[in-house]
mmCIF file of C-alpha atoms in Angstrom:
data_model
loop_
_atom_site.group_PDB
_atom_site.id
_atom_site.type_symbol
_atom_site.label_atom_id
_atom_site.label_comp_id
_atom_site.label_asym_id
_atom_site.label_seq_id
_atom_site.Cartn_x
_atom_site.Cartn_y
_atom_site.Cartn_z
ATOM 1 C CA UNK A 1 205.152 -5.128 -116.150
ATOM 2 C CA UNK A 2 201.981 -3.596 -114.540
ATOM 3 C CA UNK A 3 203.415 -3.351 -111.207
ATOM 4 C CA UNK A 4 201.176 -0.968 -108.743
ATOM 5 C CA UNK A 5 202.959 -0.060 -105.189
ATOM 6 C CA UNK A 6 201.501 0.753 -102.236
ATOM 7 C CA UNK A 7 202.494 1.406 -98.424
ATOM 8 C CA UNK A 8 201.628 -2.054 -96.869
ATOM 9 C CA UNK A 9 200.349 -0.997 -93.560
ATOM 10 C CA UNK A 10 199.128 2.609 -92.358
ATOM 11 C CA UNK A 11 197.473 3.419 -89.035
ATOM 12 C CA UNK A 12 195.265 6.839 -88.357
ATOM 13 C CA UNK A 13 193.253 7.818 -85.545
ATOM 14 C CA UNK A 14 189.568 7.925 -85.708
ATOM 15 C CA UNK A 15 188.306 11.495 -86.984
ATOM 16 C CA UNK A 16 191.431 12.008 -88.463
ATOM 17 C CA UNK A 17 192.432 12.041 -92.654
ATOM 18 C CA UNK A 18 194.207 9.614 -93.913
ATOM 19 C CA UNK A 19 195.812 9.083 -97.534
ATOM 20 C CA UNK A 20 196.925 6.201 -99.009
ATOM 21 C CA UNK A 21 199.283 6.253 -102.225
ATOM 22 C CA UNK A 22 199.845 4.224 -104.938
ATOM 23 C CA UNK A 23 202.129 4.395 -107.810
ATOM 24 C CA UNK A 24 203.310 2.675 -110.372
ATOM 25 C CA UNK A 25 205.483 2.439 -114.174
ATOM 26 C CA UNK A 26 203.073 1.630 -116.587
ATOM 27 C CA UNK A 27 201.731 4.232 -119.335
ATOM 28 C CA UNK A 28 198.618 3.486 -121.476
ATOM 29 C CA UNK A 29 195.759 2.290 -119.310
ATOM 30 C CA UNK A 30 192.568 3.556 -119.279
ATOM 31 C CA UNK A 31 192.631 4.859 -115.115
ATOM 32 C CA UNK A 32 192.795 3.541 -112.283
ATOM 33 C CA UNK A 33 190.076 2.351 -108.966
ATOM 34 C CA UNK A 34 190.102 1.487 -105.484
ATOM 35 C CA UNK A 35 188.531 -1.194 -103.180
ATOM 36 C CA UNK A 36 188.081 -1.477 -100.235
ATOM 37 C CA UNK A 37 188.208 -5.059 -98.444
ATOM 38 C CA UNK A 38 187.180 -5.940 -95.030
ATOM 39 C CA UNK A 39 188.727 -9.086 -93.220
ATOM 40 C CA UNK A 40 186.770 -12.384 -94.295
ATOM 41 C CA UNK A 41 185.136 -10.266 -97.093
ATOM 42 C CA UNK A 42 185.032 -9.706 -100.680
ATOM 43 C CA UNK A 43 186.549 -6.656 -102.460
ATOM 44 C CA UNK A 44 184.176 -4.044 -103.192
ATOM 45 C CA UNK A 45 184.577 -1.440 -105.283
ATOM 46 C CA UNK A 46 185.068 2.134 -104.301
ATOM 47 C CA UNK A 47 185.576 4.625 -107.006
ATOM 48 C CA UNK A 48 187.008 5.116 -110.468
ATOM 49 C CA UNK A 49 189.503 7.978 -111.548
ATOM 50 C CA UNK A 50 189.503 7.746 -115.891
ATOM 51 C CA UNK A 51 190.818 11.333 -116.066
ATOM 52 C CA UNK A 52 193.711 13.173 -114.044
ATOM 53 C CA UNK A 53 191.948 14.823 -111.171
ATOM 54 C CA UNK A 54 189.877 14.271 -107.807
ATOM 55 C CA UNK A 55 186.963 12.346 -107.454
ATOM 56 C CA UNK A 56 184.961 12.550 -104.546
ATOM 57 C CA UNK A 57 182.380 10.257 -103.311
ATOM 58 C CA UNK A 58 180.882 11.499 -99.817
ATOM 59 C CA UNK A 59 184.118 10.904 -97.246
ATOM 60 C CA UNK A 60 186.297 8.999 -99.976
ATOM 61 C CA UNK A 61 187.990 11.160 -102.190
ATOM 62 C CA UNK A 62 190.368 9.065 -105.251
ATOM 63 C CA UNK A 63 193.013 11.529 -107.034
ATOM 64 C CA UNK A 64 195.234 10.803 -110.112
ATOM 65 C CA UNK A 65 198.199 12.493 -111.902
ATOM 66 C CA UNK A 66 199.365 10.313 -115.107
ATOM 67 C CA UNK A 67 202.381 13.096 -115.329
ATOM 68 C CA UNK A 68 203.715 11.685 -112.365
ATOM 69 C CA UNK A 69 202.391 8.412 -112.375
ATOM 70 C CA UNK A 70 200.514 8.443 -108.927
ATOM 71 C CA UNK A 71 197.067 7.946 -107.484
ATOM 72 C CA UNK A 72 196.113 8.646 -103.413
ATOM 73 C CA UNK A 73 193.332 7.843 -101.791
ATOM 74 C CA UNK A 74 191.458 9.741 -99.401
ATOM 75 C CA UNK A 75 189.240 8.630 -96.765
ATOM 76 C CA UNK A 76 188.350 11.442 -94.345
ATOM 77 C CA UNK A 77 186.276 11.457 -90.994
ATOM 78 C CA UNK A 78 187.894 7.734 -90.292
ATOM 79 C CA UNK A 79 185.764 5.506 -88.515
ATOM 80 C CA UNK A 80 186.380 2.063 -86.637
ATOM 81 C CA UNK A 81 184.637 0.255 -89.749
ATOM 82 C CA UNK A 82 186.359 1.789 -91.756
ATOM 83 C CA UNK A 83 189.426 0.069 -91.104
ATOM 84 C CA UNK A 84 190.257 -2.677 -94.555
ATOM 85 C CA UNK A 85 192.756 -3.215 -96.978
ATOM 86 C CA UNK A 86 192.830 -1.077 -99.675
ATOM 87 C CA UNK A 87 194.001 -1.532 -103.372
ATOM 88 C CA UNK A 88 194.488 0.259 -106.179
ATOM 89 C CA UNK A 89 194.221 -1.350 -109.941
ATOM 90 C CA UNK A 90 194.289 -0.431 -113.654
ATOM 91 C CA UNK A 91 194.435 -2.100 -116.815
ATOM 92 C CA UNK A 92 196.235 -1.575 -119.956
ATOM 93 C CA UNK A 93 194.681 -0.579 -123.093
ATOM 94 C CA UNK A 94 193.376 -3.152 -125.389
ATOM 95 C CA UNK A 95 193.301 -5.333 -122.321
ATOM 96 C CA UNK A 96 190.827 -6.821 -120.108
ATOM 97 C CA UNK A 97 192.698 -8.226 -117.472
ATOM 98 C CA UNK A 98 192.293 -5.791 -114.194
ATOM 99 C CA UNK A 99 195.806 -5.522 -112.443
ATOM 100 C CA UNK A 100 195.681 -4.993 -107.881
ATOM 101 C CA UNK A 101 197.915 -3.189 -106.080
ATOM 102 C CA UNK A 102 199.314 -5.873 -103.185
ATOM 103 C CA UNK A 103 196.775 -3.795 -100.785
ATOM 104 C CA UNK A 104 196.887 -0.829 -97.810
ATOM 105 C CA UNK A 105 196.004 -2.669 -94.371
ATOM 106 C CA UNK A 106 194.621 0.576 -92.850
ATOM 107 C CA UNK A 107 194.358 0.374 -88.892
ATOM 108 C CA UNK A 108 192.009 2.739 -87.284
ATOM 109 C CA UNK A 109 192.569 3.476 -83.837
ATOM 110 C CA UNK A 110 190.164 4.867 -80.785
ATOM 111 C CA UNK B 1 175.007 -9.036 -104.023
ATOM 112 C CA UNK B 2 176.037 -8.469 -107.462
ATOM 113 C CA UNK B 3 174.623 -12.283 -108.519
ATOM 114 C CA UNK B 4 177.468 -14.107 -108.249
ATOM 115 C CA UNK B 5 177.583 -17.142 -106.714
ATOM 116 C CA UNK B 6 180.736 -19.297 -106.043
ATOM 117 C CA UNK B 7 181.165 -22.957 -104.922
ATOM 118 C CA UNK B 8 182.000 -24.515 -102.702
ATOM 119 C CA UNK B 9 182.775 -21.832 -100.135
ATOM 120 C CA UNK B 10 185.534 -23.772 -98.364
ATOM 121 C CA UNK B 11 186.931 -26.539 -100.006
ATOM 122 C CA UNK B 12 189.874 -29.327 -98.386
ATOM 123 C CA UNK B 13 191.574 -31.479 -100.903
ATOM 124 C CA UNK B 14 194.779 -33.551 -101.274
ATOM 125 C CA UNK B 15 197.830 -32.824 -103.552
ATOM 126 C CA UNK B 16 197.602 -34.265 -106.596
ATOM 127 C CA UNK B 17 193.340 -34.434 -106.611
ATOM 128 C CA UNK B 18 191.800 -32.789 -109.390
ATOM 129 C CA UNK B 19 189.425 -29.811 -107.942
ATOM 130 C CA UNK B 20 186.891 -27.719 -109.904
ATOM 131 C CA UNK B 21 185.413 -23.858 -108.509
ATOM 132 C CA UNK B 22 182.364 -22.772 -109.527
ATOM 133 C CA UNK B 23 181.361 -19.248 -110.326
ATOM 134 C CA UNK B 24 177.412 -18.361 -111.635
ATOM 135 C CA UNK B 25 175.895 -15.278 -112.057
ATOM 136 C CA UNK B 26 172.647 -14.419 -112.805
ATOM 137 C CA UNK B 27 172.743 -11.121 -115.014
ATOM 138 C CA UNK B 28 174.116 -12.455 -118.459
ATOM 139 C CA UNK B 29 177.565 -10.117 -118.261
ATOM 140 C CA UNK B 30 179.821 -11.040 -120.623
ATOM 141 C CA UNK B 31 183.087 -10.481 -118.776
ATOM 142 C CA UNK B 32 183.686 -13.054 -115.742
ATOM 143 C CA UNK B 33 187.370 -13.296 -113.770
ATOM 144 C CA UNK B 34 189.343 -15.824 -111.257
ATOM 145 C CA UNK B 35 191.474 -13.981 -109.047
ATOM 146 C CA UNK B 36 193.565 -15.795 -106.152
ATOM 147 C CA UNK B 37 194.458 -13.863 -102.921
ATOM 148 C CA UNK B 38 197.321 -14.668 -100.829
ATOM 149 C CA UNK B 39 198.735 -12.447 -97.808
ATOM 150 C CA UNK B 40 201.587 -9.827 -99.193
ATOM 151 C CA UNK B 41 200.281 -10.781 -102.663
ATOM 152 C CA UNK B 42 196.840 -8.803 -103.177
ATOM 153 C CA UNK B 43 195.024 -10.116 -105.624
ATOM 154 C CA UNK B 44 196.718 -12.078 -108.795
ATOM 155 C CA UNK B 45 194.399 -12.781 -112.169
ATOM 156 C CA UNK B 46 194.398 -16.376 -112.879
ATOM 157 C CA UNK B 47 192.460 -16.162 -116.108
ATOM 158 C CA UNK B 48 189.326 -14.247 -117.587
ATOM 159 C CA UNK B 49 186.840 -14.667 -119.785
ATOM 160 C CA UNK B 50 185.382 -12.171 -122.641
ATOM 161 C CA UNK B 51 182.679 -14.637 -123.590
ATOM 162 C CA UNK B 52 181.406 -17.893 -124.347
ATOM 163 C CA UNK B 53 184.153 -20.154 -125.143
ATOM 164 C CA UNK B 54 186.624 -16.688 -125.154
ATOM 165 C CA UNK B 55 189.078 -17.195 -122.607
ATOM 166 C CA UNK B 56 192.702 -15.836 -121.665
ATOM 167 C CA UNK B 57 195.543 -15.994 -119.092
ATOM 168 C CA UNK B 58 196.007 -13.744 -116.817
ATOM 169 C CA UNK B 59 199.255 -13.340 -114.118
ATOM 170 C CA UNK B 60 199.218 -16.487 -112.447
ATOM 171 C CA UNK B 61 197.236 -19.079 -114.814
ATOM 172 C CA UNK B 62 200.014 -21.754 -114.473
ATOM 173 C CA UNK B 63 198.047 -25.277 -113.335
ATOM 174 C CA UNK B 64 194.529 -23.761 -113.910
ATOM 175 C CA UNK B 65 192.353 -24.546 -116.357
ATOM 176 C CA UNK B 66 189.052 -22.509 -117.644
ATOM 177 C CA UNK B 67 186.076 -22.884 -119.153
ATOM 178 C CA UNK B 68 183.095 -21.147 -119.831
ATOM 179 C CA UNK B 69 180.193 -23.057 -121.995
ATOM 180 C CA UNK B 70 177.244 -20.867 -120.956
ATOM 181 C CA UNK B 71 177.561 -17.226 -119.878
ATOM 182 C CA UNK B 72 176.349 -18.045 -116.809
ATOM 183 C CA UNK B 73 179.157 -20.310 -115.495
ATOM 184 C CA UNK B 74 182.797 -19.912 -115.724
ATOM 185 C CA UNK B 75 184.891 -22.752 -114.179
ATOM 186 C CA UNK B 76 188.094 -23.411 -112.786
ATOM 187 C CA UNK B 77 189.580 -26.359 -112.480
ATOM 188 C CA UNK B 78 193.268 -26.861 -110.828
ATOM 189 C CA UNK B 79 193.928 -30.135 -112.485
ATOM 190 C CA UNK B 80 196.545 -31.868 -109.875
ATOM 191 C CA UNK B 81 196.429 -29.568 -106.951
ATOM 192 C CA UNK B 82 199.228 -28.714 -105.020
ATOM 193 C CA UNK B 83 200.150 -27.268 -101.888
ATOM 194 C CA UNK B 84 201.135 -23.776 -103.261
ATOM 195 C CA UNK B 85 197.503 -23.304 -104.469
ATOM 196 C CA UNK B 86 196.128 -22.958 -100.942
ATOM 197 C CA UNK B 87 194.344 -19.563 -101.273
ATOM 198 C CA UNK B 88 191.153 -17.866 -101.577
ATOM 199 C CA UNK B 89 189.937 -17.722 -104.668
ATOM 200 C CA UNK B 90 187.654 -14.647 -105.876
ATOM 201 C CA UNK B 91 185.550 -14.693 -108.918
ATOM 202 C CA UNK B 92 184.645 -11.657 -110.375
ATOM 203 C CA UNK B 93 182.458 -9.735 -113.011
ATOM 204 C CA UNK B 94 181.934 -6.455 -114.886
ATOM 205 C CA UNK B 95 178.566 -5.228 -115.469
ATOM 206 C CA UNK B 96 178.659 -4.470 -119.306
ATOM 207 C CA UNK B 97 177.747 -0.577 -118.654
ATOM 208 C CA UNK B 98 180.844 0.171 -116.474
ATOM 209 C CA UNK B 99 184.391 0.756 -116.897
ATOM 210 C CA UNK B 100 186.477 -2.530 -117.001
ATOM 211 C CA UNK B 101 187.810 -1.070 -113.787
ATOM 212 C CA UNK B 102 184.923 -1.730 -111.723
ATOM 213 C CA UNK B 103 184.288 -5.158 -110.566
ATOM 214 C CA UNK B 104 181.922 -7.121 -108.583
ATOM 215 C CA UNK B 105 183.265 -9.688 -106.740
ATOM 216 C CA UNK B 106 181.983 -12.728 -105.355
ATOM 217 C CA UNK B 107 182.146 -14.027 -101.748
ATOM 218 C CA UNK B 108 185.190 -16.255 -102.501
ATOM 219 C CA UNK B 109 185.941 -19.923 -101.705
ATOM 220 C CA UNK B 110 188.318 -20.521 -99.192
ATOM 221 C CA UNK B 111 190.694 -23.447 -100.917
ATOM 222 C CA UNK B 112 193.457 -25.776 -98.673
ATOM 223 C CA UNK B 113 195.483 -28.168 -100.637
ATOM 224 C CA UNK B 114 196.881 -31.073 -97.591
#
């Protein structure tokens, strides 16, 4: 299957840099994103990783190695708002059906 | 606001009632998705659409129904609801310039099956 894995809850302290990892055992998809989801609220998208490598997007950084099947993301300079759930997704090739992660609650505290 | 627009927002219905969720955008995309969200489950595809009339299963698409007669409006329709399909319900789309990794999601309609 398409399975995605990733650490159900992680906690930080604000300031600090947290990373949160997904893996997974599917070959052939195109990359793989991240969104970020606030209680109540809809997913929103936060970046896009299509080739091995880090992308960074102002405190969010998004990193993936295909070799070892594994994508982190990176949120430095944590803020209060910034704690969400966070999930990771991909799709397989010749597919259009977007596959989530079950999700990152991220707790930031004071 | 990526012009979606789902209804209802919150909807209370009894098993075995037939319930329809609306999803319209206003940018002509072709691609449009249901997604249902449960706690410890993320976010499961219940069935997409690649056009008008062009549907397809995704995960979870057992007791939905879709359709999609205008690009504008993709429906779902649980046709005897039941208690398991209490859930939010997302509906999503991609903007036809992006990766098919990047979707916008509506606000989501909060669904409880008595």
């Amino acid at each position: 299957g398409q399975s995605l894995e990733q650490p159900s809850e992680v906690t930080a302290v604000e300031g600090a840099i947290v990373q949160i990892n997904c893996t997974y055992q599917t070959s052939g998809f195109y990359g793989l994103s991240w969104y970020q989801q606030h209680d109540g609220g809809a997913p929103t998208f936060l970046s896009y990783n299509g080739l091995d490598g880090l992308e960074e997007t102002g405190r969010f950084s998004s990193f993936l190695s295909r070799s070892d099947s594994y994508g982190y993301l990176l949120l430095q300079e944590l803020q209060m708002k910034d704690s969400a759930s966070y999930f990771c997704a991909h799709a397989l090739y010749s597919s259009y059906k977007l596959i989530f992660g079950s999700g990152t609650r991220l707790l930031v505290r004071p | 606001d990526a012009g979606i627009t789902q209804s209802p927002r919150h909807k209370v219905t009894e098993t075995g009632t037939p319930v329809t969720l609306r999803c319209h955008q206003t940018e002509n995309h072709r691609y449009m998705y249901w997604y249902r969200q449960d706690p410890g489950h993320g976010l499961r595809l219940i069935h997409y659409s690649y056009g008008v009339k062009d549907t397809d299963k995704g995960e979870v698409s057992d007791g939905y129904s879709v359709s999609r007669s205008k690009t504008e409006d993709f429906l779902l329709t649980l046709e005897s609801a039941t208690s398991s399909q209490t859930s939010v319900y997302f509906c999503a789309i991609r903007r036809g310039d992006s990766p098919q990794e990047k979707l916008f999601f509506g606000s989501g309609t909060q669904l409880s099956v008595l």
